[in-house]
């Protein structure tokens, strides 16, 4: 996904957003004339239905997962363990930033403050915001926009959007001047430059640095629009590069094995570093491409940043018609075919995306952006082709299938998944014959694709997100950069974190109960005198967060594993000895990574 701010080519639209100067105190984004007549909320609050997924490893040189970059982690999963809003008395707040522009790429420092790169017509700015009030706490001017790009400012996104926050709360930012800056925080609060890496010897005039990320050794990688892939030794500043000779339009992903996954207009690559740091192609996999940039794309190829799934897979979309979700095995070497599946989504003649896929171990959510050619495409009641879809890898690891398709219309947002709530969060705009431009935060069930609730983000051009991502904060607030500045929504009462999901999570309320049946009467087992075998069952208020249970039961040599509710096991009574005491043990794994061990004892009579 090209999740950065894509300013458009209409000077008239830009002028609307440049009337006035920014203030430190947050002021609301001006609404359009039809705002008062629009429904603020529809649907009903959701009940959390957690989704199980393995957690990407914490990158040693990046801020914690979900806080380090716009795709959440080094795997670029776009999936949070943090709960997003459930839709209960949803509050909205926004801040008008006409000179800062759209604050799309958002990270969070150790104090929970927003650190974002905001982009205006003049160029990008590093900014710090209070997470509750949205007041501007500090800014740092980055190199200005190249005047040669002013005629394509809605689609020019190199030079700051794909920045990341490192493990020391420093923003690592590719710039329009072909440098990579490392900007630290001061105590005031404020920003100060700490390092400046010059890569202009590789990324020259007419090119731009799209993204920069570290590998697991701390080596800095970057990719440019003209297809250069490079590394920087952070100690010496030495630069090494490789020319793909293919345009690149997205960020990239890195994993703990040393793999760097980059998609060009021609292929998906895995790079690894040679001994001297030179990028080396480990494998290259082509994909279907009709060779044109469809409406809604900025490149003649895949519109996605590669998404790493669990320990085995990497997924993108291609540029076929209709578009496909494509999954490959990502290891250095594989037996058999590297291609896992090619699954078509949406309709022929109306399918493309410029957004990264949401990824779990075996599931992906893809969004259709067909028809979004810039902000004017969604003005005066206009919108884009419908479609979000969930695609799963088949259980045997061969092929994929579509689980559901939603008809919601999300023109250009990067959708996100909260594993804790089981909700997909997107930003939609329905067609309206009255010409109103109503933008809504919209939630879908990850399991079924059903729309659960919508909350009005705002009306008019200033609330168009123009490719910015949904971002969920550490306190479950949800943020979105829009052309007018920044919008936040949250439940009035913060949702409860699932047990075991991280710092501050509560202890799981689960229980292990032994049942026996005597005729039609069920009761708790004290002495097994019935003719039927007793059962061990997981209960308690938080049993919906249970992902797996390993039961150790009497007279069985191996644990019995259950991965589906209601999580139970039968104890064969015929193997129990008379008047002997036995113990049942349940080792419970929870969504979010928590673990609980429970035991119950009984005497057989």
PDB file of N, CA and C in Angstrom, residues 62-94:
ATOM      1  N   UNK A  62      13.649  -0.956  16.494  1.00  0.00           N
ATOM      2  CA  UNK A  62      12.453  -0.156  16.261  1.00  0.00           C
ATOM      3  C   UNK A  62      11.656  -0.027  17.553  1.00  0.00           C
ATOM      4  N   UNK A  63      10.810   0.972  17.632  1.00  0.00           N
ATOM      5  CA  UNK A  63       9.893   1.109  18.761  1.00  0.00           C
ATOM      6  C   UNK A  63       9.021  -0.141  18.844  1.00  0.00           C
ATOM      7  N   UNK A  64       8.338  -0.366  19.965  1.00  0.00           N
ATOM      8  CA  UNK A  64       7.534  -1.582  20.105  1.00  0.00           C
ATOM      9  C   UNK A  64       6.517  -1.730  18.982  1.00  0.00           C
ATOM     10  N   UNK A  65       6.137  -2.979  18.727  1.00  0.00           N
ATOM     11  CA  UNK A  65       5.092  -3.253  17.748  1.00  0.00           C
ATOM     12  C   UNK A  65       3.872  -2.394  18.041  1.00  0.00           C
ATOM     13  N   UNK A  66       3.196  -1.970  16.993  1.00  0.00           N
ATOM     14  CA  UNK A  66       1.994  -1.139  17.021  1.00  0.00           C
ATOM     15  C   UNK A  66       2.291   0.328  17.284  1.00  0.00           C
ATOM     16  N   UNK A  67       3.590   0.685  17.476  1.00  0.00           N
ATOM     17  CA  UNK A  67       3.945   2.079  17.735  1.00  0.00           C
ATOM     18  C   UNK A  67       5.033   2.598  16.807  1.00  0.00           C
ATOM     19  N   UNK A  68       5.617   1.743  15.969  1.00  0.00           N
ATOM     20  CA  UNK A  68       6.867   2.087  15.294  1.00  0.00           C
ATOM     21  C   UNK A  68       6.711   2.661  13.899  1.00  0.00           C
ATOM     22  N   UNK A  69       5.645   2.294  13.160  1.00  0.00           N
ATOM     23  CA  UNK A  69       5.489   2.803  11.799  1.00  0.00           C
ATOM     24  C   UNK A  69       4.037   2.641  11.379  1.00  0.00           C
ATOM     25  N   UNK A  70       3.683   3.186  10.221  1.00  0.00           N
ATOM     26  CA  UNK A  70       2.262   3.269   9.869  1.00  0.00           C
ATOM     27  C   UNK A  70       1.624   1.904   9.615  1.00  0.00           C
ATOM     28  N   UNK A  71       2.436   0.859   9.342  1.00  0.00           N
ATOM     29  CA  UNK A  71       1.885  -0.484   9.172  1.00  0.00           C
ATOM     30  C   UNK A  71       2.049  -1.333  10.432  1.00  0.00           C
ATOM     31  N   UNK A  72       2.388  -0.705  11.557  1.00  0.00           N
ATOM     32  CA  UNK A  72       2.310  -1.267  12.905  1.00  0.00           C
ATOM     33  C   UNK A  72       3.558  -1.995  13.377  1.00  0.00           C
ATOM     34  N   UNK A  73       4.273  -2.713  12.512  1.00  0.00           N
ATOM     35  CA  UNK A  73       5.408  -3.524  12.951  1.00  0.00           C
ATOM     36  C   UNK A  73       6.314  -3.791  11.758  1.00  0.00           C
ATOM     37  N   UNK A  74       7.427  -4.482  11.995  1.00  0.00           N
ATOM     38  CA  UNK A  74       8.373  -4.759  10.912  1.00  0.00           C
ATOM     39  C   UNK A  74       7.793  -5.700   9.869  1.00  0.00           C
ATOM     40  N   UNK A  75       6.826  -6.537  10.275  1.00  0.00           N
ATOM     41  CA  UNK A  75       6.165  -7.452   9.343  1.00  0.00           C
ATOM     42  C   UNK A  75       5.125  -6.735   8.482  1.00  0.00           C
ATOM     43  N   UNK A  76       4.759  -5.498   8.846  1.00  0.00           N
ATOM     44  CA  UNK A  76       3.776  -4.707   8.101  1.00  0.00           C
ATOM     45  C   UNK A  76       2.396  -5.383   8.105  1.00  0.00           C
ATOM     46  N   UNK A  77       1.974  -5.884   9.266  1.00  0.00           N
ATOM     47  CA  UNK A  77       0.741  -6.675   9.350  1.00  0.00           C
ATOM     48  C   UNK A  77      -0.525  -5.832   9.350  1.00  0.00           C
ATOM     49  N   UNK A  78      -0.447  -4.556   9.787  1.00  0.00           N
ATOM     50  CA  UNK A  78      -1.643  -3.721   9.951  1.00  0.00           C
ATOM     51  C   UNK A  78      -2.641  -4.356  10.911  1.00  0.00           C
ATOM     52  N   UNK A  79      -2.139  -5.096  11.891  1.00  0.00           N
ATOM     53  CA  UNK A  79      -2.996  -5.764  12.884  1.00  0.00           C
ATOM     54  C   UNK A  79      -2.500  -5.406  14.284  1.00  0.00           C
ATOM     55  N   UNK A  80      -3.441  -5.062  15.147  1.00  0.00           N
ATOM     56  CA  UNK A  80      -3.144  -4.647  16.516  1.00  0.00           C
ATOM     57  C   UNK A  80      -3.643  -5.684  17.516  1.00  0.00           C
ATOM     58  N   UNK A  81      -2.898  -5.855  18.605  1.00  0.00           N
ATOM     59  CA  UNK A  81      -3.448  -6.560  19.751  1.00  0.00           C
ATOM     60  C   UNK A  81      -4.241  -5.605  20.648  1.00  0.00           C
ATOM     61  N   UNK A  82      -3.892  -4.336  20.576  1.00  0.00           N
ATOM     62  CA  UNK A  82      -4.661  -3.319  21.292  1.00  0.00           C
ATOM     63  C   UNK A  82      -6.096  -3.292  20.795  1.00  0.00           C
ATOM     64  N   UNK A  83      -7.041  -3.089  21.714  1.00  0.00           N
ATOM     65  CA  UNK A  83      -8.443  -2.968  21.314  1.00  0.00           C
ATOM     66  C   UNK A  83      -8.698  -1.608  20.684  1.00  0.00           C
ATOM     67  N   UNK A  84      -9.431  -1.609  19.575  1.00  0.00           N
ATOM     68  CA  UNK A  84      -9.972  -0.375  19.044  1.00  0.00           C
ATOM     69  C   UNK A  84     -11.331  -0.106  19.660  1.00  0.00           C
ATOM     70  N   UNK A  85     -11.977   0.995  19.285  1.00  0.00           N
ATOM     71  CA  UNK A  85     -13.303   1.298  19.822  1.00  0.00           C
ATOM     72  C   UNK A  85     -14.316   0.202  19.486  1.00  0.00           C
ATOM     73  N   UNK A  86     -15.213  -0.047  20.430  1.00  0.00           N
ATOM     74  CA  UNK A  86     -16.291  -1.022  20.227  1.00  0.00           C
ATOM     75  C   UNK A  86     -17.582  -0.353  19.764  1.00  0.00           C
ATOM     76  N   UNK A  87     -17.602   0.985  19.724  1.00  0.00           N
ATOM     77  CA  UNK A  87     -18.793   1.690  19.247  1.00  0.00           C
ATOM     78  C   UNK A  87     -19.749   2.089  20.352  1.00  0.00           C
ATOM     79  N   UNK A  88     -19.276   2.169  21.580  1.00  0.00           N
ATOM     80  CA  UNK A  88     -20.130   2.515  22.715  1.00  0.00           C
ATOM     81  C   UNK A  88     -19.949   3.987  23.070  1.00  0.00           C
ATOM     82  N   UNK A  89     -20.939   4.797  22.707  1.00  0.00           N
ATOM     83  CA  UNK A  89     -20.908   6.231  22.970  1.00  0.00           C
ATOM     84  C   UNK A  89     -19.616   6.830  22.417  1.00  0.00           C
ATOM     85  N   UNK A  90     -19.477   6.776  21.095  1.00  0.00           N
ATOM     86  CA  UNK A  90     -18.227   7.162  20.433  1.00  0.00           C
ATOM     87  C   UNK A  90     -18.086   8.682  20.399  1.00  0.00           C
ATOM     88  N   UNK A  91     -16.959   9.172  20.908  1.00  0.00           N
ATOM     89  CA  UNK A  91     -16.651  10.590  20.901  1.00  0.00           C
ATOM     90  C   UNK A  91     -15.689  10.903  19.757  1.00  0.00           C
ATOM     91  N   UNK A  92     -15.797  12.117  19.210  1.00  0.00           N
ATOM     92  CA  UNK A  92     -14.911  12.547  18.136  1.00  0.00           C
ATOM     93  C   UNK A  92     -14.250  13.868  18.484  1.00  0.00           C
ATOM     94  N   UNK A  93     -12.998  13.990  18.095  1.00  0.00           N
ATOM     95  CA  UNK A  93     -12.262  15.238  18.264  1.00  0.00           C
ATOM     96  C   UNK A  93     -11.349  15.384  17.060  1.00  0.00           C
ATOM     97  N   UNK A  94     -11.142  16.609  16.586  1.00  0.00           N
ATOM     98  CA  UNK A  94     -10.208  16.800  15.484  1.00  0.00           C
ATOM     99  C   UNK A  94      -9.461  18.114  15.640  1.00  0.00           C
TER     100      UNK A  94
END
